[in-house]
PDB file of C-alpha atoms in Angstrom:
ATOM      1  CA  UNK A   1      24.619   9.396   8.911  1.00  0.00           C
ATOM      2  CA  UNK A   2      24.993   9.795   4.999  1.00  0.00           C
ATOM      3  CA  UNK A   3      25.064   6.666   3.057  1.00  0.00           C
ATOM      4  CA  UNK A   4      25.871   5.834  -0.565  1.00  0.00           C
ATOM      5  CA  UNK A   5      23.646   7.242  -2.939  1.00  0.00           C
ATOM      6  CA  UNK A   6      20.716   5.434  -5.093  1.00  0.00           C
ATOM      7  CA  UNK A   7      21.299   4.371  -8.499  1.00  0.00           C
ATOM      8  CA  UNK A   8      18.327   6.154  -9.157  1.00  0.00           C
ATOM      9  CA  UNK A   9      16.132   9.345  -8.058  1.00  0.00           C
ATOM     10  CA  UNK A  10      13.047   8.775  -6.520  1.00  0.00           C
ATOM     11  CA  UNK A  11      10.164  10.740  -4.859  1.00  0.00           C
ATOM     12  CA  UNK A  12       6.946   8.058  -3.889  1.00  0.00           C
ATOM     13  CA  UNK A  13       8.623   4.935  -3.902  1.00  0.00           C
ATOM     14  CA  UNK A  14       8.127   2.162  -1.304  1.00  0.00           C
ATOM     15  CA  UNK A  15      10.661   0.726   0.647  1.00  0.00           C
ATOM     16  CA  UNK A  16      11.121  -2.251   2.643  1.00  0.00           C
ATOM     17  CA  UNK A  17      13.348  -3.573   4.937  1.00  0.00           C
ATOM     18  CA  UNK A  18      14.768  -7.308   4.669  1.00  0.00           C
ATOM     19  CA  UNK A  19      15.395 -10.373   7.750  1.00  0.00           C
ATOM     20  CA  UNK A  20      19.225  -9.959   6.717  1.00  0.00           C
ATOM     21  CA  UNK A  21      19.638  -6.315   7.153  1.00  0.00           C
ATOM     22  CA  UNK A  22      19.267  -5.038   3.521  1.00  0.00           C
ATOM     23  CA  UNK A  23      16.855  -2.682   2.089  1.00  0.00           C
ATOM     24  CA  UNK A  24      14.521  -2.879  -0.760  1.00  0.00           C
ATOM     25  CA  UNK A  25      13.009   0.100  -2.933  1.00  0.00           C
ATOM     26  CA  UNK A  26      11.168  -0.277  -5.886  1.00  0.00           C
ATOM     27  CA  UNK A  27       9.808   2.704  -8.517  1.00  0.00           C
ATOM     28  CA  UNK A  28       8.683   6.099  -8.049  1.00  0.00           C
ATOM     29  CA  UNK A  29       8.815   9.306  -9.793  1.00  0.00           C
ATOM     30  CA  UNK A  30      12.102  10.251 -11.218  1.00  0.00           C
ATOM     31  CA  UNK A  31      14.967   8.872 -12.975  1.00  0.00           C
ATOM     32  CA  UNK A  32      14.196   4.897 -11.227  1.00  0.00           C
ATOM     33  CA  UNK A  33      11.005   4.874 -11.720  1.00  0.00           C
ATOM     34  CA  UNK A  34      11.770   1.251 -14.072  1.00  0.00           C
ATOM     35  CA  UNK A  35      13.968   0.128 -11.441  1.00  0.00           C
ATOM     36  CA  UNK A  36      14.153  -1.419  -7.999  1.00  0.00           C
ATOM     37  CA  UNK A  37      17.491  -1.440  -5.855  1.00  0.00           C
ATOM     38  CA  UNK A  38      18.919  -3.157  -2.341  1.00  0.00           C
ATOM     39  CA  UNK A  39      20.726  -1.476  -0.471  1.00  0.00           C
ATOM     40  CA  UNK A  40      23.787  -3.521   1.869  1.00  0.00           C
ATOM     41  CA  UNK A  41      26.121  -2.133   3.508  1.00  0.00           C
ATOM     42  CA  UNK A  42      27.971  -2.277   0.498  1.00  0.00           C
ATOM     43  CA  UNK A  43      25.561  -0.113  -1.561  1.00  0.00           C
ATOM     44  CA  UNK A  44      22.939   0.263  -3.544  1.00  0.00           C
ATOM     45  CA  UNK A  45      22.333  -2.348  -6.422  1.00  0.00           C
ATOM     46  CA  UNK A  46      20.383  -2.112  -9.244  1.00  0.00           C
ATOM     47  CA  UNK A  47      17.941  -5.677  -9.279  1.00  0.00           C
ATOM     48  CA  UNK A  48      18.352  -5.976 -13.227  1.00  0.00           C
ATOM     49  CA  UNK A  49      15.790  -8.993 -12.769  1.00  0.00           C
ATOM     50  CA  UNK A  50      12.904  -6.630 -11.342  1.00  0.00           C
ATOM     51  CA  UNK A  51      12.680  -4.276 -13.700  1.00  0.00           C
ATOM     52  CA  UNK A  52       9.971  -2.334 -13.089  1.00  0.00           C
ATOM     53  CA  UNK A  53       8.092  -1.546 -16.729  1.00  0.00           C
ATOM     54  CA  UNK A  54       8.261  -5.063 -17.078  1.00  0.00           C
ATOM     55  CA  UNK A  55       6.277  -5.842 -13.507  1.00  0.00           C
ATOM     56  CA  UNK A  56       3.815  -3.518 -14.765  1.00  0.00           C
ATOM     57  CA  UNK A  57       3.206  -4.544 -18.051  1.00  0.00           C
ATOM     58  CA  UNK A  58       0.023  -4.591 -19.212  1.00  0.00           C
ATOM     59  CA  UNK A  59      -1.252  -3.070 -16.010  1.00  0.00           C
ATOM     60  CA  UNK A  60      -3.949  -0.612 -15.841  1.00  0.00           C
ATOM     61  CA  UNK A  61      -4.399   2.744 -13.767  1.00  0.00           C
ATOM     62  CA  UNK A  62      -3.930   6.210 -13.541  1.00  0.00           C
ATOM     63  CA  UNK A  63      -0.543   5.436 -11.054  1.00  0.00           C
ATOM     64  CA  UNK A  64       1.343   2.433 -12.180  1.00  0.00           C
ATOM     65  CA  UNK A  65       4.720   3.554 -10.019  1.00  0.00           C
ATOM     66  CA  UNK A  66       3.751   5.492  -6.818  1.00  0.00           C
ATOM     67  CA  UNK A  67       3.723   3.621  -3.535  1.00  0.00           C
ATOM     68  CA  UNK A  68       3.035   0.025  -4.934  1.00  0.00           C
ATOM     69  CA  UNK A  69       1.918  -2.117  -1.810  1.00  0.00           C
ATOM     70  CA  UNK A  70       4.999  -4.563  -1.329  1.00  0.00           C
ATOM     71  CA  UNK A  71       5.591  -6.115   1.972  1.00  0.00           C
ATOM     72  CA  UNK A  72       7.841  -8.956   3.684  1.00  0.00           C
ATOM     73  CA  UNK A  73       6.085 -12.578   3.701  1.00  0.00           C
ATOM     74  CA  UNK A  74       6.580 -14.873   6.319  1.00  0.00           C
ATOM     75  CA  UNK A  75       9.388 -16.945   4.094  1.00  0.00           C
ATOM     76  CA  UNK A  76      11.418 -13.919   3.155  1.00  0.00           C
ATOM     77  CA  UNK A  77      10.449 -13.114  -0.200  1.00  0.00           C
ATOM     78  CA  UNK A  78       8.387 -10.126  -0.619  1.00  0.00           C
ATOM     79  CA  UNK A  79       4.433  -9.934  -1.958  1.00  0.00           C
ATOM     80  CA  UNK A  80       3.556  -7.161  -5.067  1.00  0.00           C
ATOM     81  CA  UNK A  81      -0.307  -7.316  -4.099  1.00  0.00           C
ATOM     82  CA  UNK A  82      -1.636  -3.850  -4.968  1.00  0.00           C
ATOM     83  CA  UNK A  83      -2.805  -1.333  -6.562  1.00  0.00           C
ATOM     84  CA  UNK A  84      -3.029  -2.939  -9.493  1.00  0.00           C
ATOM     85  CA  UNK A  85      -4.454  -6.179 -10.734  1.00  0.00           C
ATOM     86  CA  UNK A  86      -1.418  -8.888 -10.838  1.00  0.00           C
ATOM     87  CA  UNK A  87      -0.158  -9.656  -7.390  1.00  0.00           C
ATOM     88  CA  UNK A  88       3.725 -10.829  -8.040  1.00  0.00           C
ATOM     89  CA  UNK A  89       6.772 -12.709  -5.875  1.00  0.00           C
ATOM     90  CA  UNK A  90       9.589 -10.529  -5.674  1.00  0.00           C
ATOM     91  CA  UNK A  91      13.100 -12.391  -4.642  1.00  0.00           C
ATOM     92  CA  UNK A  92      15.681  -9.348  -3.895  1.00  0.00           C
ATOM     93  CA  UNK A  93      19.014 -12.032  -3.812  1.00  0.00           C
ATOM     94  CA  UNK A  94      21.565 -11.527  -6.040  1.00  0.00           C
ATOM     95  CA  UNK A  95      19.899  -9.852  -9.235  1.00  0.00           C
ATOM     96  CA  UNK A  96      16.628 -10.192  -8.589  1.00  0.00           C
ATOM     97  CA  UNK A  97      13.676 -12.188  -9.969  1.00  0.00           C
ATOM     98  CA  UNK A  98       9.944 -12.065 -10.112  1.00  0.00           C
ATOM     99  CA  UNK A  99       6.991 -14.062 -10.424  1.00  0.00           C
ATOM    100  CA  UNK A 100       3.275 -14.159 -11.032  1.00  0.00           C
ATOM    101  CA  UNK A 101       1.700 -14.896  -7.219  1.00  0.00           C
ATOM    102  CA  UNK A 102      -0.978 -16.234  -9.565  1.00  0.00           C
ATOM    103  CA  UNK A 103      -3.421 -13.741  -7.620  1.00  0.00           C
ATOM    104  CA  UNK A 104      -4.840 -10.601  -8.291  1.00  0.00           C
ATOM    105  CA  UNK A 105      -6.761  -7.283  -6.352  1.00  0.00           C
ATOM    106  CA  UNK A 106     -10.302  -8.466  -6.119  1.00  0.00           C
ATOM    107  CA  UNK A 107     -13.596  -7.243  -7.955  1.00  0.00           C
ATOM    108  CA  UNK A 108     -13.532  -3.777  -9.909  1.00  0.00           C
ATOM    109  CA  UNK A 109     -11.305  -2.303  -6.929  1.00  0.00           C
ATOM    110  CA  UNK A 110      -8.113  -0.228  -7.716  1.00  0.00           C
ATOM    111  CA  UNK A 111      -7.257   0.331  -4.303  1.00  0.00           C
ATOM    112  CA  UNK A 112      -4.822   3.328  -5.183  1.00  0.00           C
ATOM    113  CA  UNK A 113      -4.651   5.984  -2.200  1.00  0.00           C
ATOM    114  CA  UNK A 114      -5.941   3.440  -0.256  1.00  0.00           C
ATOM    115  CA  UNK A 115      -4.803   2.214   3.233  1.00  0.00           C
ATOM    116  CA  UNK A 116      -2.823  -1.295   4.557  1.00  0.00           C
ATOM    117  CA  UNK A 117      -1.565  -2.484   7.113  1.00  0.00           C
ATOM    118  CA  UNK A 118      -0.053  -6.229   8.678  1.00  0.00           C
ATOM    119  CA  UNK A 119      -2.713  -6.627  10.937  1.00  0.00           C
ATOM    120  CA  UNK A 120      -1.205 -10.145  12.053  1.00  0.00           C
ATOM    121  CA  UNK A 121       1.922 -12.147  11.075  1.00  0.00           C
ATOM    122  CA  UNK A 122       1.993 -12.402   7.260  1.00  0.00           C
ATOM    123  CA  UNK A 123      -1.683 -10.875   6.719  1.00  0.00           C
ATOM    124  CA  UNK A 124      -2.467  -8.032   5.605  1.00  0.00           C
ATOM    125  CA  UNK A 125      -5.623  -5.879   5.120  1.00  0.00           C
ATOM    126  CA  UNK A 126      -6.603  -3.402   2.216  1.00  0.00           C
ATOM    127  CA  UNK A 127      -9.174  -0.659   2.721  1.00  0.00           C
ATOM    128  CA  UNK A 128     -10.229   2.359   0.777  1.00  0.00           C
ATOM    129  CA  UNK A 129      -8.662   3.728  -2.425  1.00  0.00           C
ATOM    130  CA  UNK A 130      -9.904   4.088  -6.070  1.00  0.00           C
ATOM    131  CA  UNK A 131     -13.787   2.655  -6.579  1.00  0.00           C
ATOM    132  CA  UNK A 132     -12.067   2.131 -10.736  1.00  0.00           C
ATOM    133  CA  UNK A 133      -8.751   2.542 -12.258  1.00  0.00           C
ATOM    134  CA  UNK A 134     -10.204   5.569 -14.367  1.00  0.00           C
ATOM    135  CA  UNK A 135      -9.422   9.089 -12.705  1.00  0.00           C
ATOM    136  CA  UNK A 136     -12.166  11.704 -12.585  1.00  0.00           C
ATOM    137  CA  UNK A 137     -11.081  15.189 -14.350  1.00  0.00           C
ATOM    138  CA  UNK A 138     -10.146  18.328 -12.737  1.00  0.00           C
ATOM    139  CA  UNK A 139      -6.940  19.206 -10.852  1.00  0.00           C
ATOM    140  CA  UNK A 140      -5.428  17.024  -8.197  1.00  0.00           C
ATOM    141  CA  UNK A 141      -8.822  14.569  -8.106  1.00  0.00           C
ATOM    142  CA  UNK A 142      -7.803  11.029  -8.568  1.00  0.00           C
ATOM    143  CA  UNK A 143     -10.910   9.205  -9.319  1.00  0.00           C
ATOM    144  CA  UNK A 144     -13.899   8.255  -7.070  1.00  0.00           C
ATOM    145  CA  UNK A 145     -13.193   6.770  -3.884  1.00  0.00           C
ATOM    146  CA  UNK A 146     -14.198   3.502  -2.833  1.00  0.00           C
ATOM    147  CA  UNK A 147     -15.584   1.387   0.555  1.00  0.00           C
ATOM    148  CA  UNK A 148     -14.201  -1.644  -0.604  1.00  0.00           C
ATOM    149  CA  UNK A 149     -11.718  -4.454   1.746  1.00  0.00           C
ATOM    150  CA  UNK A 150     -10.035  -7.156   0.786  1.00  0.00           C
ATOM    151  CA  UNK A 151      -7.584  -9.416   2.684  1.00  0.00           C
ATOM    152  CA  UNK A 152      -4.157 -10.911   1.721  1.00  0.00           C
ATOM    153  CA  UNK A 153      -2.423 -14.293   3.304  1.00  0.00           C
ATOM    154  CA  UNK A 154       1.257 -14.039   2.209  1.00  0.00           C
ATOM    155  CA  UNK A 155       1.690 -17.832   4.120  1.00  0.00           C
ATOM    156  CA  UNK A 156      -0.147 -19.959   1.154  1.00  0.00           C
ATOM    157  CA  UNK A 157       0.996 -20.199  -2.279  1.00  0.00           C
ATOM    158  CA  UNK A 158      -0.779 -18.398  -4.081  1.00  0.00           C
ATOM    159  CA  UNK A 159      -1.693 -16.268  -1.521  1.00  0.00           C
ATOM    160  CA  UNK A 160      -5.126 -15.864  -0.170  1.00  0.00           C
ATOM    161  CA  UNK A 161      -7.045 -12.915  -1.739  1.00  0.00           C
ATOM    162  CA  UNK A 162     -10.620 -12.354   0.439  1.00  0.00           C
ATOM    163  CA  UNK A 163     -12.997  -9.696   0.223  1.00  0.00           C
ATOM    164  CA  UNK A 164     -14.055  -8.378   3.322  1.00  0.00           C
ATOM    165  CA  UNK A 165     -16.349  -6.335   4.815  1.00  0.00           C
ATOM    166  CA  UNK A 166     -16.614  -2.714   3.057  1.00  0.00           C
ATOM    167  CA  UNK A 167     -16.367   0.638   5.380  1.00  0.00           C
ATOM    168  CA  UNK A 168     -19.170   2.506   6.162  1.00  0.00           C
ATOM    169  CA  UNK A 169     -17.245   5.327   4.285  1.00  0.00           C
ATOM    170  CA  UNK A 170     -15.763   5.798   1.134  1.00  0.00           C
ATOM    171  CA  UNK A 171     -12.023   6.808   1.627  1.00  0.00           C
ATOM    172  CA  UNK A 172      -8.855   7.443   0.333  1.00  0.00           C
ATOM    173  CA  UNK A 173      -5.712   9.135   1.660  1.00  0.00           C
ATOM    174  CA  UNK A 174      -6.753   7.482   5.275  1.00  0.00           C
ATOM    175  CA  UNK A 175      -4.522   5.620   7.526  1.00  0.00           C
ATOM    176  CA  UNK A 176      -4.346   2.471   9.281  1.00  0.00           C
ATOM    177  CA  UNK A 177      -3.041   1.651  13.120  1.00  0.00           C
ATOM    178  CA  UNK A 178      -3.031  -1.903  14.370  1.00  0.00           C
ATOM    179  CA  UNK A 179      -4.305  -1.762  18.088  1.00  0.00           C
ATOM    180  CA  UNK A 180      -3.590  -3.783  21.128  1.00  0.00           C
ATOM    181  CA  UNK A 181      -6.637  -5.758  20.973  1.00  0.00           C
ATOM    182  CA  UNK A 182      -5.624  -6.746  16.903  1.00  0.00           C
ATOM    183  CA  UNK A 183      -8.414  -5.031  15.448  1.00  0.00           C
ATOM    184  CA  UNK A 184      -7.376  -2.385  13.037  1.00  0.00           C
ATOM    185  CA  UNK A 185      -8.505   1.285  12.987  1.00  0.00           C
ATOM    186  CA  UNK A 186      -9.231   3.394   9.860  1.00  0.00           C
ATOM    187  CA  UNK A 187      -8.829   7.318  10.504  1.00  0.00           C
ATOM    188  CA  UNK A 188      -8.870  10.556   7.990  1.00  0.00           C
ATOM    189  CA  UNK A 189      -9.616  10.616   4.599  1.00  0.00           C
ATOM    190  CA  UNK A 190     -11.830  12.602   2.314  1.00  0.00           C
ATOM    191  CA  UNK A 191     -14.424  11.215  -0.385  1.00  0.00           C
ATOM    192  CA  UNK A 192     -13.430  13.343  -3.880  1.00  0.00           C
ATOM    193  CA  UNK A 193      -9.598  11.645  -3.879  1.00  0.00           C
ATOM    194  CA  UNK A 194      -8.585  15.315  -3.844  1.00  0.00           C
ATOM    195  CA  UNK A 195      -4.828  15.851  -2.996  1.00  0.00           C
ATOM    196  CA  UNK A 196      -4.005  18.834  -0.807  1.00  0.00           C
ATOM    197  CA  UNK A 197      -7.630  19.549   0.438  1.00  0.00           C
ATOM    198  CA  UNK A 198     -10.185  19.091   2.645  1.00  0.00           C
ATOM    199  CA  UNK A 199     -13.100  18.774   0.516  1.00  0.00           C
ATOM    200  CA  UNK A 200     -14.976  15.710   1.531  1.00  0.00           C
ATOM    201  CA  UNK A 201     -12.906  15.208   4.600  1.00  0.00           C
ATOM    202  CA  UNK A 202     -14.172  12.070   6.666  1.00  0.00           C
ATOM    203  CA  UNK A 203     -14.151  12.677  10.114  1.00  0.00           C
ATOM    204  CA  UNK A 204     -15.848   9.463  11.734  1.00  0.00           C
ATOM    205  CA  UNK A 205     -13.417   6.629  12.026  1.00  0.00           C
ATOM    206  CA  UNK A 206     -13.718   3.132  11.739  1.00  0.00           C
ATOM    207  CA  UNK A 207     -12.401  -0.042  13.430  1.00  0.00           C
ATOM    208  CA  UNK A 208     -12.358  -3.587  11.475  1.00  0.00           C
ATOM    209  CA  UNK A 209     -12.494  -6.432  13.350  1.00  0.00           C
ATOM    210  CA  UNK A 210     -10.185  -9.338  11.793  1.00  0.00           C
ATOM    211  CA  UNK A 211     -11.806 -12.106  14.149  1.00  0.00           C
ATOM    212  CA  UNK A 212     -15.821 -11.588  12.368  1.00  0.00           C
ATOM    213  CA  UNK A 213     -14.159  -9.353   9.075  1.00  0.00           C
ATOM    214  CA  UNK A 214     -16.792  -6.279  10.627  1.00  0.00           C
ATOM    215  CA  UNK A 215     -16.496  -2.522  10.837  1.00  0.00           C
ATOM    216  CA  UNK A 216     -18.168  -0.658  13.661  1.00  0.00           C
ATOM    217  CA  UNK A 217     -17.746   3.426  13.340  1.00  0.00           C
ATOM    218  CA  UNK A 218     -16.460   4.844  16.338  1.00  0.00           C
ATOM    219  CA  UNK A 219     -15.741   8.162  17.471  1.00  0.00           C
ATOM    220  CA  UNK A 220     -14.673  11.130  14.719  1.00  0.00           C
ATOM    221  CA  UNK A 221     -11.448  13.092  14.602  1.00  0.00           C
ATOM    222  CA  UNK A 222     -12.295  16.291  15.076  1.00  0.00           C
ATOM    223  CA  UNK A 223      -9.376  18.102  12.466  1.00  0.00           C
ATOM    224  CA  UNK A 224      -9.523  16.900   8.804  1.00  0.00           C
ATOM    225  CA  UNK A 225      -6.211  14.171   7.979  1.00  0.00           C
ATOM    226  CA  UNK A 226      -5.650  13.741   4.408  1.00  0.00           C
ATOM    227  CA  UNK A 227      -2.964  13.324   1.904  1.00  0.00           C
ATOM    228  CA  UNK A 228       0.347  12.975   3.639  1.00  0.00           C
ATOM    229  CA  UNK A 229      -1.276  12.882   7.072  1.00  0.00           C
ATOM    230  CA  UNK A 230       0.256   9.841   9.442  1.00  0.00           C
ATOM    231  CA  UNK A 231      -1.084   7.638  12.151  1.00  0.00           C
ATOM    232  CA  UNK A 232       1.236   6.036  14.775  1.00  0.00           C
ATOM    233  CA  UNK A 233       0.167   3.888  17.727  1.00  0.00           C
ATOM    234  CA  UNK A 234       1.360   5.404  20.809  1.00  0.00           C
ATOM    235  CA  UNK A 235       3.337   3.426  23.897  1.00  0.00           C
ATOM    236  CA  UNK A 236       0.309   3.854  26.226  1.00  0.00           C
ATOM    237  CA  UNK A 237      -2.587   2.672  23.802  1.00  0.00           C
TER     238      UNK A 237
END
């Protein structure tokens, strides 16, 4: 079914979708890339109070606007808490506000490219990305991949930012699925942070265990999954 149209194109953005019904988008590539929107069944609405350039300033990396990690906390507002630095409180009523979560990405970790996941209700865990917010040169290679975890509890104020255990790998452009048992399971990736290739493809996965915040590699994928590739739990386990 076609709906309205955004306010503003948009290729890389992240979306969420809110308790009442509405949608939230925020940034990407094109002509929104300073703006965020909700969408009700009325429309699309431009949140004048989240404007993007000004969530990001004074922000550091080589992506500022692709795929920012935004999710729903347990009270209905939503958590800013990657890639970069400043974690923020986003509040999509009415026009829109945000806040400083008075938190921020741990260590020297810019965990672009990297994977997430809600691993249990309002927590979330970070894996992978950039080992440094400065890209390496050469086409389509987007800086040194790192090993490096960190957790984020959306239920205190300001939220709780812990480092966890770091992967036996270096990834980025993995994904994360949340099994039955609640641990969470790394898979795909490559080393360089090359888009559209192979090279350094890492074919052992990984499964974190939120109860002792441990890794243990487990069996390896036997076809390379890199940028763009997606991992979905299936009904039977």
């Amino acid at each position: 079914t076609s709906i309205q149209n955004m306010n503003g194109g948009r290729w890389y953005n992240t979306t969420v979708s809110m308790p009442n019904g509405n949608v939230f988008t925020a940034t990407g590539s094109g002509t929104g890339l300073s703006t965020t929107e909700r969408w009700s069944t009325a429309g699309w609405s431009v949140l004048t109070g989240i404007s993007w350039s000004a969530v990001m300033a004074g922000e550091t990396g080589y992506f500022t606007h692709w795929h920012p990690f935004v999710s729903l906390a347990p009270d209905g507002r939503l958590l800013h808490f990657g890639p970069t630095d400043t974690m923020h409180w986003f509040n999509a009523a009415g026009t829109g506000s945000f806040a400083n979560a008075n938190a921020a990405v741990p260590g020297t970790h810019y965990p672009k490219e990297g994977c997430w996941v809600m691993y249990d209700e309002g927590k979330v865990l970070v894996a992978g990305g950039g080992a440094n917010t400065t890209p390496n040169p050469g086409d389509n290679s987007i800086g040194t991949s790192s090993k490096l975890a960190y957790t984020v509890n959306m239920s205190t104020n300001p939220p709780t930012v812990s480092a966890t255990a770091s992967m036996s790998y270096a990834r980025q452009f993995a994904n994360t699925v949340v099994l039955p048992s609640g641990e969470v399971l790394v898979i795909g990736g490559n080393s360089p942070g090359q888009k559209f290739s192979d090279n350094g493809s890492i074919m052992p996965c990984e499964i974190w265990n939120p109860k002792t915040g441990t890794w243990r590699t487990v069996a390896s994928i036997s076809v390379p999954r890199n940028y763009h590739s997606v991992a979905l739990l299936l009904p039977d386990g």
